[in-house]
Short mmCIF file of C-alpha atoms in Angstrom, two decimals:
data_model
loop_
_atom_site.label_atom_id
_atom_site.label_comp_id
_atom_site.label_asym_id
_atom_site.label_seq_id
_atom_site.Cartn_x
_atom_site.Cartn_y
_atom_site.Cartn_z
CA GLN M 78 114.65 94.32 96.17
CA ASP M 79 113.43 95.14 92.68
CA PHE M 80 111.65 92.62 90.51
CA LEU M 81 113.65 91.40 87.51
CA GLU M 82 110.73 89.93 85.60
CA ILE M 83 106.95 90.05 85.80
CA LEU M 84 104.79 87.28 84.37
CA ILE M 85 101.10 87.94 83.89
CA TRP M 86 98.53 85.20 83.50
CA GLY M 87 94.84 85.77 82.97
CA ARG M 88 91.83 83.79 81.93
CA SER M 89 91.68 86.22 79.01
CA THR M 90 95.00 86.31 77.16
CA GLU M 91 93.88 89.49 75.40
CA ARG M 92 93.22 91.35 78.67
CA ALA M 93 96.46 90.04 80.17
CA GLY M 94 98.25 91.42 77.10
CA LEU M 95 96.66 94.84 77.56
CA LEU M 96 97.84 94.94 81.17
CA ALA M 97 101.34 93.87 80.13
CA ASP M 98 101.44 96.65 77.51
CA GLN M 99 100.41 99.26 80.10
CA LEU M 100 103.02 98.06 82.59
CA ARG M 101 105.82 97.86 80.01
CA ALA M 102 105.38 101.56 79.36
CA SER M 103 105.95 102.48 83.00
CA GLU M 104 107.87 99.77 84.85
CA GLY M 105 111.14 99.32 82.96
CA VAL M 106 111.26 95.60 83.75
CA SER M 107 110.77 92.52 81.59
CA ILE M 108 107.04 91.78 81.39
CA SER M 109 105.57 88.82 79.54
CA ILE M 110 102.42 86.74 79.33
CA ALA M 111 102.51 83.35 81.06
CA LYS M 112 100.82 80.71 78.97
CA ASP M 113 101.29 77.87 81.48
CA LEU M 114 99.99 78.92 84.90
CA PRO M 115 101.36 75.95 86.89
CA ALA M 116 104.85 76.46 85.43
CA ALA M 117 104.73 80.22 86.01
CA ALA M 118 103.61 79.71 89.61
CA ALA M 119 106.39 77.18 90.23
CA ALA M 120 109.01 79.64 88.95
CA ALA M 121 107.72 82.67 90.87
CA ASP M 122 109.19 84.18 94.01
CA VAL M 123 106.07 86.33 94.56
CA ILE M 124 102.57 85.57 93.30
CA THR M 125 99.68 88.02 93.49
CA THR M 126 96.15 86.94 92.66
CA VAL M 127 93.61 89.58 91.73
CA THR M 128 90.49 87.66 90.84
CA SER M 129 86.89 87.24 91.87
CA ALA M 130 86.89 83.63 90.70
CA ARG M 131 84.50 81.35 92.59
CA GLU M 132 86.89 78.39 92.31
CA PRO M 133 90.66 78.46 92.95
CA VAL M 134 92.91 79.58 90.12
CA LEU M 135 96.12 78.85 92.07
CA HIS M 136 96.89 75.47 93.60
CA GLY M 137 99.24 74.69 96.46
CA ASP M 138 101.13 71.98 94.62
CA TRP M 139 102.19 74.53 91.97
CA VAL M 140 103.86 76.85 94.50
CA SER M 141 107.57 76.37 95.24
CA PRO M 142 109.14 76.58 98.70
CA GLY M 143 110.02 80.15 99.68
CA THR M 144 107.30 81.77 97.61
CA HIS M 145 105.22 84.66 98.97
CA VAL M 146 101.58 84.83 97.85
CA ASN M 147 99.33 87.91 98.02
CA LEU M 148 95.58 87.32 97.73
CA VAL M 149 93.98 90.66 96.96
CA GLY M 150 91.05 89.92 94.67
CA SER M 151 88.21 88.13 96.40
CA ALA M 152 86.64 89.68 99.48
CA VAL M 153 83.48 87.62 99.82
CA PRO M 154 83.05 84.27 101.58
CA THR M 155 81.98 82.46 98.38
CA ASN M 156 84.96 83.16 96.11
CA ARG M 157 88.27 81.34 96.56
CA GLU M 158 91.42 82.46 94.77
CA VAL M 159 93.54 79.52 95.99
CA ASP M 160 92.92 75.96 97.11
CA ARG M 161 92.94 74.66 100.67
CA ALA M 162 96.29 72.91 100.14
CA LEU M 163 98.00 76.27 99.68
CA VAL M 164 96.23 77.79 102.67
CA ALA M 165 97.22 74.83 104.84
CA ARG M 166 100.91 74.86 103.89
CA ALA M 167 101.39 78.64 104.08
CA ARG M 168 102.15 80.93 106.98
CA TYR M 169 98.82 82.78 106.84
CA ILE M 170 98.80 86.54 107.50
CA VAL M 171 95.73 88.77 107.16
CA ASP M 172 94.88 92.44 107.15
CA TYR M 173 92.36 92.07 110.01
CA ARG M 174 91.42 88.85 111.84
CA PRO M 175 87.67 89.55 112.26
CA ALA M 176 87.35 90.32 108.55
CA ALA M 177 89.22 87.13 107.65
CA ARG M 178 86.96 85.06 109.91
CA ALA M 179 83.96 86.56 108.10
CA ALA M 180 85.02 86.70 104.45
CA ALA M 181 88.33 84.93 103.65
CA ALA M 182 86.75 82.16 101.59
CA GLU M 183 89.96 80.12 101.26
CA LEU M 184 90.41 80.06 105.03
CA LEU M 185 86.73 79.43 105.75
CA GLU M 186 86.61 76.49 103.31
CA ALA M 187 89.72 74.91 104.87
CA ILE M 188 88.24 75.31 108.37
CA GLU M 189 84.92 73.80 107.23
CA ALA M 190 86.81 70.88 105.68
CA GLY M 191 88.54 70.27 109.03
CA VAL M 192 92.02 70.89 107.58
CA LEU M 193 92.83 73.69 110.04
CA ASP M 194 91.23 76.09 112.49
CA GLU M 195 91.22 79.86 113.12
CA SER M 196 94.58 79.63 114.89
CA HIS M 197 96.11 79.17 111.43
CA ILE M 198 96.03 82.98 111.18
CA VAL M 199 99.48 83.77 112.59
CA ALA M 200 99.36 87.56 112.41
CA GLU M 201 97.82 90.71 111.03
CA ILE M 202 99.95 92.66 108.55
CA GLY M 203 100.29 95.54 111.04
CA GLU M 204 101.83 93.16 113.57
CA VAL M 205 104.39 92.03 111.01
CA ALA M 206 105.14 95.61 109.91
CA GLY M 207 105.39 96.71 113.53
CA GLY M 208 107.78 93.92 114.45
CA THR M 209 105.52 92.22 117.00
CA ALA M 210 104.99 89.17 114.77
CA ILE M 211 107.27 87.30 112.41
CA GLY M 212 106.35 87.14 108.74
CA ARG M 213 108.78 84.62 107.25
CA ARG M 214 110.72 82.31 109.55
CA ASP M 215 113.03 80.74 106.96
CA ASP M 216 113.85 80.89 103.26
CA ALA M 217 111.83 77.78 102.38
CA GLU M 218 108.59 78.82 104.08
CA VAL M 219 105.60 79.72 101.92
CA THR M 220 103.96 82.88 103.21
CA LEU M 221 100.50 84.09 102.28
CA TYR M 222 98.91 87.51 102.86
CA LYS M 223 95.13 87.73 102.53
CA SER M 224 93.85 91.26 102.02
CA LEU M 225 90.14 91.91 102.29
CA GLY M 226 90.31 95.69 101.99
CA ILE M 227 90.01 97.31 105.39
CA ALA M 228 88.86 100.93 105.05
CA ALA M 229 90.89 102.22 108.02
CA GLN M 230 94.08 100.72 106.56
CA ASP M 231 93.26 102.14 103.12
CA LEU M 232 92.77 105.60 104.66
CA ALA M 233 96.03 105.35 106.59
CA ALA M 234 97.90 104.38 103.40
CA ALA M 235 96.24 107.23 101.46
CA HIS M 236 97.18 109.68 104.21
CA ALA M 237 100.81 108.50 104.13
CA VAL M 238 100.96 108.93 100.34
CA TYR M 239 99.29 112.35 100.54
CA THR M 240 101.63 113.53 103.31
CA GLN M 241 104.69 112.43 101.32
CA ALA M 242 103.38 114.10 98.16
CA VAL M 243 102.87 117.40 100.02
CA LYS M 244 106.35 117.09 101.52
CA ASP M 245 107.84 116.43 98.05
CA GLY M 246 105.78 119.19 96.40
CA ILE M 247 104.20 116.84 93.87
CA GLY M 248 100.65 116.12 92.80
CA SER M 249 97.62 118.29 92.15
CA ASP M 250 95.00 119.78 94.41
CA ILE M 251 91.48 118.88 93.33
CA ASP M 252 88.38 120.51 94.80
CA LEU M 253 85.97 117.59 95.14
CA MET M 254 83.18 119.99 96.10
CA ASP M 255 83.47 121.86 92.79
CA THR M 256 80.44 120.64 90.82
CA ARG M 257 81.26 122.54 87.62
CA SER M 258 81.78 120.16 84.75
CA SER M 259 85.09 120.42 82.92
#
């Protein structure tokens, strides 16, 4: 399903505006700047955080039932994009369990606080995509996907895009070994 509206919030309104301007030129969907983060989060069906903030920018009590949250910014065990309340209430899916146990700061903080344990990770994204694990069980469930950036998955995605581009006859060949400056 296509998105009808995109709201962008950032700690820097100016930088959020620049991103909105870039997206407006290519996306063909309503894009605006959210001034009130809690209200924007409450209204969202999908939330994606892309931040290296040390303290949570998104709080669980702002997120409405049925929302899906993607955490794709922080990949170190000291930076938390969301609070433990959101981690605890969400169906928690990761790209790779060992990486999450080592660097998913939101999860690690909730475990350290005694709110949950490692069994809170219900699946890896490949299990959901492959149909061996369930992502969302009902329309009211909050789901959360924590991506830490797994190189093998990135390479597989790049290969899929490359293969499709070759099949469709689009793109450009670039010789990365050519050291001549342009």
